[in-house]
C-alpha cells in the first residue's frame, strides 16, 4: 500500500467481505463499522498519495470491545483501519464467560462447541479465522494469552504500566493478537513510537535464525535486541500444585519448548525446581475485591513472588510454561478450575508475557506455550517469537473454519 500497488480501500473491502461471510457462524464481532472503515481507508489512500509514509497503511484491524478505539490511537496514526469492535463478555456476566457478538456467543474457530477463551474472545477468534490480521486485546489475568492459546495464534501482553490502561487495580495491560511475528513487532513499534526502516522490517521477516543471531546485540537490555539462543527455564506449574496442568497441554507445551531448544532459539537451563512461586489467586482476587483474603496478604504474596522472579531473571532471559493448565472447554464454563492458573501471576507481577501456538490436542483444538520475560523486555519476547517462526518451530495447522 505504501508503494501504491494496493489500495487501502481494497484491503478493507476484502476484510469486510470475509467478516460478512464467516462471522455469522463465528460471532467474533459485536459491531462492524463498514461505512466508517471505508471512509477511513479512503483517507489513508489520500495520505499515501500525498507522500506520507505510514508504517501500517491500510491494515484492517479489530479493536477489543465497543470502546476499543480509545486505546488504538497510535495504530490509527500508523495507518491502521479499524473495521469493528470485537466481542467481549456480556454485561453482568461472570468474568469467566467468553464473548457475546452480534450473532450470539463467540465460538472457537476450531470447534464451535468450545470457547475461544476470554475476555479478548472476539479478537482471538477473528485473527484465527483470518478476518483481520491484527486485533487489540487487554489482559488482566490472561485475557490475551488464554484466547491466543485456545485459538492457535500469537498473543502478547505488555509490561503492566508501560502502555496506558484504564484498569484502576493495575492488573490489566494492553496487548495484541496476531498470526505472524512481524505483526506483533509492528504493533509494538506503533504503540511505543519506535521506528524501523523498510529494510529492517523486511530483514526481520525473512532472516533465518542464524542471521538473526548474527545481527542482534549481546544480552537483552532496554531498547536493544537479544542474542540467540536466549536462556530459558521451563516450569510445568510455577511451583504451586493447584496449577498442575492436564497431561496433554503439558506434553504439547514441553514438546514446543524442546523444538525451540533444538532449533537454537532458546538454551534451556537446569532449574525447573527453582521456580516456586506462591499461588497468586488470593492476591489477585483480593485486589479485584472478590476474594476472602485481605490486602495485607495480597501485598505479602506479591512481594514474595516479585523477589523470586527478580532472582530468576537475574540468571535467565525467559521463563516458559504451558499457557493454560487445561484445553479449551465447552461453553458451559470451566467449573471450579481457573484457566488463569499459569497466567495471572504475571498480571500481579507486571512482567510482559506472550503465548505461542504449541500444537493441537486430540480434541482438535490448539494449546499454547507461555513465554515470560523480565520487566520491560518486550523486545526479548518479540525476538524469540520471530526466531521461532523463522525456524519453523511453530505449528502450521490451519483453522478449520478457513
PDB file of N, CA, C and O in Angstrom, residues 137-146 148 154-163 170-177 187-188 343-355 370-373 375 377-378 381:
ATOM      1  N   UNK A 137      -6.225  -6.341  22.287  1.00  0.00           N
ATOM      2  CA  UNK A 137      -6.774  -7.017  23.447  1.00  0.00           C
ATOM      3  C   UNK A 137      -6.341  -6.303  24.704  1.00  0.00           C
ATOM      4  O   UNK A 137      -5.590  -5.321  24.664  1.00  0.00           O
ATOM      5  N   UNK A 138      -6.820  -6.772  25.820  1.00  0.00           N
ATOM      6  CA  UNK A 138      -6.319  -6.335  27.121  1.00  0.00           C
ATOM      7  C   UNK A 138      -6.257  -7.567  28.003  1.00  0.00           C
ATOM      8  O   UNK A 138      -7.027  -8.508  27.826  1.00  0.00           O
ATOM      9  N   UNK A 139      -5.324  -7.569  28.940  1.00  0.00           N
ATOM     10  CA  UNK A 139      -5.009  -8.783  29.693  1.00  0.00           C
ATOM     11  C   UNK A 139      -4.918  -8.452  31.165  1.00  0.00           C
ATOM     12  O   UNK A 139      -3.957  -7.839  31.630  1.00  0.00           O
ATOM     13  N   UNK A 140      -5.964  -8.860  31.921  1.00  0.00           N
ATOM     14  CA  UNK A 140      -5.974  -8.614  33.352  1.00  0.00           C
ATOM     15  C   UNK A 140      -5.678  -9.845  34.182  1.00  0.00           C
ATOM     16  O   UNK A 140      -5.373  -9.741  35.366  1.00  0.00           O
ATOM     17  N   UNK A 141      -5.795 -11.026  33.556  1.00  0.00           N
ATOM     18  CA  UNK A 141      -5.498 -12.276  34.259  1.00  0.00           C
ATOM     19  C   UNK A 141      -5.018 -13.352  33.290  1.00  0.00           C
ATOM     20  O   UNK A 141      -4.708 -14.458  33.710  1.00  0.00           O
ATOM     21  N   UNK A 142      -4.967 -12.992  32.005  1.00  0.00           N
ATOM     22  CA  UNK A 142      -4.642 -13.935  30.948  1.00  0.00           C
ATOM     23  C   UNK A 142      -5.527 -13.710  29.742  1.00  0.00           C
ATOM     24  O   UNK A 142      -5.585 -14.549  28.839  1.00  0.00           O
ATOM     25  N   UNK A 143      -6.213 -12.581  29.699  1.00  0.00           N
ATOM     26  CA  UNK A 143      -7.274 -12.345  28.722  1.00  0.00           C
ATOM     27  C   UNK A 143      -6.794 -12.159  27.297  1.00  0.00           C
ATOM     28  O   UNK A 143      -7.608 -12.140  26.376  1.00  0.00           O
ATOM     29  N   UNK A 144      -5.492 -12.011  27.071  1.00  0.00           N
ATOM     30  CA  UNK A 144      -4.911 -12.071  25.735  1.00  0.00           C
ATOM     31  C   UNK A 144      -4.288 -13.445  25.510  1.00  0.00           C
ATOM     32  O   UNK A 144      -4.482 -14.076  24.468  1.00  0.00           O
ATOM     33  N   UNK A 145      -3.539 -13.929  26.502  1.00  0.00           N
ATOM     34  CA  UNK A 145      -2.769 -15.157  26.320  1.00  0.00           C
ATOM     35  C   UNK A 145      -3.646 -16.399  26.243  1.00  0.00           C
ATOM     36  O   UNK A 145      -3.379 -17.314  25.452  1.00  0.00           O
ATOM     37  N   UNK A 146      -4.695 -16.473  27.045  1.00  0.00           N
ATOM     38  CA  UNK A 146      -5.555 -17.663  27.034  1.00  0.00           C
ATOM     39  C   UNK A 146      -6.295 -17.804  25.708  1.00  0.00           C
ATOM     40  O   UNK A 146      -6.256 -18.876  25.084  1.00  0.00           O
ATOM     41  N   UNK A 148      -5.422 -16.553  22.899  1.00  0.00           N
ATOM     42  CA  UNK A 148      -4.386 -16.827  21.890  1.00  0.00           C
ATOM     43  C   UNK A 148      -4.058 -18.314  21.868  1.00  0.00           C
ATOM     44  O   UNK A 148      -3.944 -18.926  20.796  1.00  0.00           O
ATOM     45  N   UNK A 154      -0.791 -15.958  18.076  1.00  0.00           N
ATOM     46  CA  UNK A 154       0.200 -15.339  18.949  1.00  0.00           C
ATOM     47  C   UNK A 154      -0.474 -14.238  19.758  1.00  0.00           C
ATOM     48  O   UNK A 154      -1.202 -13.414  19.203  1.00  0.00           O
ATOM     49  N   UNK A 155      -0.248 -14.226  21.056  1.00  0.00           N
ATOM     50  CA  UNK A 155      -0.799 -13.178  21.908  1.00  0.00           C
ATOM     51  C   UNK A 155       0.290 -12.561  22.765  1.00  0.00           C
ATOM     52  O   UNK A 155       1.060 -13.287  23.388  1.00  0.00           O
ATOM     53  N   UNK A 156       0.358 -11.235  22.784  1.00  0.00           N
ATOM     54  CA  UNK A 156       1.356 -10.511  23.575  1.00  0.00           C
ATOM     55  C   UNK A 156       0.677  -9.652  24.620  1.00  0.00           C
ATOM     56  O   UNK A 156      -0.176  -8.823  24.292  1.00  0.00           O
ATOM     57  N   UNK A 157       1.034  -9.864  25.877  1.00  0.00           N
ATOM     58  CA  UNK A 157       0.669  -8.969  26.979  1.00  0.00           C
ATOM     59  C   UNK A 157       1.874  -8.097  27.298  1.00  0.00           C
ATOM     60  O   UNK A 157       2.961  -8.604  27.552  1.00  0.00           O
ATOM     61  N   UNK A 158       1.694  -6.793  27.302  1.00  0.00           N
ATOM     62  CA  UNK A 158       2.811  -5.890  27.544  1.00  0.00           C
ATOM     63  C   UNK A 158       3.076  -5.748  29.038  1.00  0.00           C
ATOM     64  O   UNK A 158       2.282  -6.179  29.882  1.00  0.00           O
ATOM     65  N   UNK A 159       4.203  -5.150  29.367  1.00  0.00           N
ATOM     66  CA  UNK A 159       4.539  -4.872  30.760  1.00  0.00           C
ATOM     67  C   UNK A 159       3.478  -3.968  31.370  1.00  0.00           C
ATOM     68  O   UNK A 159       3.121  -2.941  30.790  1.00  0.00           O
ATOM     69  N   UNK A 160       2.968  -4.348  32.532  1.00  0.00           N
ATOM     70  CA  UNK A 160       1.950  -3.526  33.182  1.00  0.00           C
ATOM     71  C   UNK A 160       2.479  -2.120  33.433  1.00  0.00           C
ATOM     72  O   UNK A 160       3.583  -1.946  33.964  1.00  0.00           O
ATOM     73  N   UNK A 161       1.682  -1.125  33.045  1.00  0.00           N
ATOM     74  CA  UNK A 161       2.042   0.257  33.267  1.00  0.00           C
ATOM     75  C   UNK A 161       2.855   0.882  32.157  1.00  0.00           C
ATOM     76  O   UNK A 161       3.052   2.106  32.156  1.00  0.00           O
ATOM     77  N   UNK A 162       3.318   0.080  31.212  1.00  0.00           N
ATOM     78  CA  UNK A 162       4.147   0.644  30.142  1.00  0.00           C
ATOM     79  C   UNK A 162       3.299   1.344  29.083  1.00  0.00           C
ATOM     80  O   UNK A 162       3.731   2.312  28.471  1.00  0.00           O
ATOM     81  N   UNK A 163       2.104   0.830  28.823  1.00  0.00           N
ATOM     82  CA  UNK A 163       1.144   1.475  27.946  1.00  0.00           C
ATOM     83  C   UNK A 163      -0.076   1.849  28.775  1.00  0.00           C
ATOM     84  O   UNK A 163      -0.382   1.196  29.775  1.00  0.00           O
ATOM     85  N   UNK A 170      -4.371  -1.852  38.351  1.00  0.00           N
ATOM     86  CA  UNK A 170      -3.029  -2.038  37.806  1.00  0.00           C
ATOM     87  C   UNK A 170      -2.745  -3.444  37.329  1.00  0.00           C
ATOM     88  O   UNK A 170      -1.620  -3.740  36.911  1.00  0.00           O
ATOM     89  N   UNK A 171      -3.750  -4.325  37.356  1.00  0.00           N
ATOM     90  CA  UNK A 171      -3.534  -5.714  36.958  1.00  0.00           C
ATOM     91  C   UNK A 171      -3.609  -5.913  35.444  1.00  0.00           C
ATOM     92  O   UNK A 171      -3.039  -6.868  34.916  1.00  0.00           O
ATOM     93  N   UNK A 172      -4.312  -5.036  34.755  1.00  0.00           N
ATOM     94  CA  UNK A 172      -4.532  -5.220  33.328  1.00  0.00           C
ATOM     95  C   UNK A 172      -3.520  -4.428  32.505  1.00  0.00           C
ATOM     96  O   UNK A 172      -3.106  -3.330  32.886  1.00  0.00           O
ATOM     97  N   UNK A 173      -3.142  -4.997  31.372  1.00  0.00           N
ATOM     98  CA  UNK A 173      -2.210  -4.353  30.450  1.00  0.00           C
ATOM     99  C   UNK A 173      -2.715  -4.555  29.031  1.00  0.00           C
ATOM    100  O   UNK A 173      -3.321  -5.581  28.724  1.00  0.00           O
ATOM    101  N   UNK A 174      -2.467  -3.592  28.132  1.00  0.00           N
ATOM    102  CA  UNK A 174      -2.860  -3.776  26.740  1.00  0.00           C
ATOM    103  C   UNK A 174      -2.069  -4.908  26.092  1.00  0.00           C
ATOM    104  O   UNK A 174      -0.994  -5.293  26.559  1.00  0.00           O
ATOM    105  N   UNK A 175      -2.623  -5.421  25.001  1.00  0.00           N
ATOM    106  CA  UNK A 175      -1.948  -6.483  24.276  1.00  0.00           C
ATOM    107  C   UNK A 175      -2.486  -6.600  22.872  1.00  0.00           C
ATOM    108  O   UNK A 175      -3.332  -5.805  22.431  1.00  0.00           O
ATOM    109  N   UNK A 176      -2.016  -7.605  22.156  1.00  0.00           N
ATOM    110  CA  UNK A 176      -2.388  -7.778  20.760  1.00  0.00           C
ATOM    111  C   UNK A 176      -2.448  -9.252  20.417  1.00  0.00           C
ATOM    112  O   UNK A 176      -1.752 -10.074  21.031  1.00  0.00           O
ATOM    113  N   UNK A 177      -3.286  -9.585  19.440  1.00  0.00           N
ATOM    114  CA  UNK A 177      -3.399 -10.946  18.909  1.00  0.00           C
ATOM    115  C   UNK A 177      -3.145 -10.902  17.416  1.00  0.00           C
ATOM    116  O   UNK A 177      -3.744 -10.090  16.698  1.00  0.00           O
ATOM    117  N   UNK A 187       2.918  -3.930  15.761  1.00  0.00           N
ATOM    118  CA  UNK A 187       2.070  -3.378  16.819  1.00  0.00           C
ATOM    119  C   UNK A 187       2.914  -2.684  17.873  1.00  0.00           C
ATOM    120  O   UNK A 187       2.619  -1.550  18.277  1.00  0.00           O
ATOM    121  N   UNK A 188       3.971  -3.348  18.320  1.00  0.00           N
ATOM    122  CA  UNK A 188       4.796  -2.793  19.387  1.00  0.00           C
ATOM    123  C   UNK A 188       5.474  -1.498  18.948  1.00  0.00           C
ATOM    124  O   UNK A 188       5.528  -0.525  19.704  1.00  0.00           O
ATOM    125  N   UNK A 343      -1.249 -17.859  34.224  1.00  0.00           N
ATOM    126  CA  UNK A 343      -1.079 -16.549  33.584  1.00  0.00           C
ATOM    127  C   UNK A 343      -1.174 -15.386  34.554  1.00  0.00           C
ATOM    128  O   UNK A 343      -0.443 -14.407  34.438  1.00  0.00           O
ATOM    129  N   UNK A 344      -2.081 -15.452  35.546  1.00  0.00           N
ATOM    130  CA  UNK A 344      -2.339 -14.242  36.323  1.00  0.00           C
ATOM    131  C   UNK A 344      -1.234 -13.892  37.311  1.00  0.00           C
ATOM    132  O   UNK A 344      -1.197 -12.765  37.821  1.00  0.00           O
ATOM    133  N   UNK A 345      -0.299 -14.782  37.518  1.00  0.00           N
ATOM    134  CA  UNK A 345       0.863 -14.408  38.327  1.00  0.00           C
ATOM    135  C   UNK A 345       1.603 -13.229  37.711  1.00  0.00           C
ATOM    136  O   UNK A 345       2.181 -12.399  38.424  1.00  0.00           O
ATOM    137  N   UNK A 346       1.554 -13.107  36.382  1.00  0.00           N
ATOM    138  CA  UNK A 346       2.336 -12.085  35.691  1.00  0.00           C
ATOM    139  C   UNK A 346       1.532 -10.820  35.434  1.00  0.00           C
ATOM    140  O   UNK A 346       2.082  -9.818  34.983  1.00  0.00           O
ATOM    141  N   UNK A 347       0.231 -10.858  35.771  1.00  0.00           N
ATOM    142  CA  UNK A 347      -0.526  -9.624  35.921  1.00  0.00           C
ATOM    143  C   UNK A 347      -0.247  -9.024  37.288  1.00  0.00           C
ATOM    144  O   UNK A 347      -0.149  -7.802  37.446  1.00  0.00           O
ATOM    145  N   UNK A 348      -0.097  -9.901  38.277  1.00  0.00           N
ATOM    146  CA  UNK A 348       0.236  -9.446  39.624  1.00  0.00           C
ATOM    147  C   UNK A 348       1.643  -8.863  39.664  1.00  0.00           C
ATOM    148  O   UNK A 348       1.886  -7.827  40.290  1.00  0.00           O
ATOM    149  N   UNK A 349       2.586  -9.496  38.977  1.00  0.00           N
ATOM    150  CA  UNK A 349       3.974  -9.028  38.986  1.00  0.00           C
ATOM    151  C   UNK A 349       4.248  -7.982  37.915  1.00  0.00           C
ATOM    152  O   UNK A 349       5.216  -7.224  38.018  1.00  0.00           O
ATOM    153  N   UNK A 350       3.429  -7.951  36.867  1.00  0.00           N
ATOM    154  CA  UNK A 350       3.579  -6.964  35.808  1.00  0.00           C
ATOM    155  C   UNK A 350       4.486  -7.361  34.666  1.00  0.00           C
ATOM    156  O   UNK A 350       4.670  -6.582  33.729  1.00  0.00           O
ATOM    157  N   UNK A 351       5.063  -8.551  34.688  1.00  0.00           N
ATOM    158  CA  UNK A 351       6.014  -8.936  33.648  1.00  0.00           C
ATOM    159  C   UNK A 351       5.341  -9.091  32.288  1.00  0.00           C
ATOM    160  O   UNK A 351       4.198  -9.551  32.202  1.00  0.00           O
ATOM    161  N   UNK A 352       6.041  -8.749  31.198  1.00  0.00           N
ATOM    162  CA  UNK A 352       5.494  -8.996  29.863  1.00  0.00           C
ATOM    163  C   UNK A 352       5.501 -10.488  29.570  1.00  0.00           C
ATOM    164  O   UNK A 352       6.391 -11.219  30.024  1.00  0.00           O
ATOM    165  N   UNK A 353       4.515 -10.931  28.803  1.00  0.00           N
ATOM    166  CA  UNK A 353       4.394 -12.358  28.511  1.00  0.00           C
ATOM    167  C   UNK A 353       3.704 -12.545  27.173  1.00  0.00           C
ATOM    168  O   UNK A 353       2.951 -11.676  26.722  1.00  0.00           O
ATOM    169  N   UNK A 354       3.964 -13.666  26.560  1.00  0.00           N
ATOM    170  CA  UNK A 354       3.357 -13.992  25.271  1.00  0.00           C
ATOM    171  C   UNK A 354       2.945 -15.451  25.260  1.00  0.00           C
ATOM    172  O   UNK A 354       3.512 -16.277  25.986  1.00  0.00           O
ATOM    173  N   UNK A 355       1.951 -15.749  24.445  1.00  0.00           N
ATOM    174  CA  UNK A 355       1.568 -17.144  24.198  1.00  0.00           C
ATOM    175  C   UNK A 355       1.824 -17.458  22.739  1.00  0.00           C
ATOM    176  O   UNK A 355       1.438 -16.690  21.845  1.00  0.00           O
ATOM    177  N   UNK A 370       3.619 -20.488  27.086  1.00  0.00           N
ATOM    178  CA  UNK A 370       3.774 -19.119  27.557  1.00  0.00           C
ATOM    179  C   UNK A 370       5.247 -18.763  27.720  1.00  0.00           C
ATOM    180  O   UNK A 370       6.031 -19.541  28.258  1.00  0.00           O
ATOM    181  N   UNK A 371       5.606 -17.569  27.246  1.00  0.00           N
ATOM    182  CA  UNK A 371       6.947 -17.021  27.405  1.00  0.00           C
ATOM    183  C   UNK A 371       6.838 -15.777  28.273  1.00  0.00           C
ATOM    184  O   UNK A 371       6.054 -14.873  27.971  1.00  0.00           O
ATOM    185  N   UNK A 372       7.628 -15.726  29.331  1.00  0.00           N
ATOM    186  CA  UNK A 372       7.632 -14.577  30.243  1.00  0.00           C
ATOM    187  C   UNK A 372       9.038 -14.006  30.282  1.00  0.00           C
ATOM    188  O   UNK A 372      10.017 -14.757  30.394  1.00  0.00           O
ATOM    189  N   UNK A 373       9.138 -12.681  30.186  1.00  0.00           N
ATOM    190  CA  UNK A 373      10.438 -12.017  30.208  1.00  0.00           C
ATOM    191  C   UNK A 373      10.494 -11.037  31.365  1.00  0.00           C
ATOM    192  O   UNK A 373       9.494 -10.753  32.028  1.00  0.00           O
ATOM    193  N   UNK A 375      10.889  -7.427  33.360  1.00  0.00           N
ATOM    194  CA  UNK A 375      10.166  -6.168  33.190  1.00  0.00           C
ATOM    195  C   UNK A 375      10.739  -5.365  32.023  1.00  0.00           C
ATOM    196  O   UNK A 375      11.954  -5.180  31.908  1.00  0.00           O
ATOM    197  N   UNK A 377      11.017  -6.018  28.896  1.00  0.00           N
ATOM    198  CA  UNK A 377      11.790  -6.727  27.875  1.00  0.00           C
ATOM    199  C   UNK A 377      10.886  -7.310  26.782  1.00  0.00           C
ATOM    200  O   UNK A 377      11.023  -8.471  26.393  1.00  0.00           O
ATOM    201  N   UNK A 378       9.951  -6.513  26.301  1.00  0.00           N
ATOM    202  CA  UNK A 378       9.128  -6.964  25.182  1.00  0.00           C
ATOM    203  C   UNK A 378       9.974  -7.335  23.974  1.00  0.00           C
ATOM    204  O   UNK A 378       9.621  -8.259  23.225  1.00  0.00           O
ATOM    205  N   UNK A 381      10.889 -10.949  24.005  1.00  0.00           N
ATOM    206  CA  UNK A 381       9.790 -11.819  23.578  1.00  0.00           C
ATOM    207  C   UNK A 381       9.607 -11.770  22.068  1.00  0.00           C
ATOM    208  O   UNK A 381       9.458 -12.810  21.410  1.00  0.00           O
TER     209      UNK A 381
END
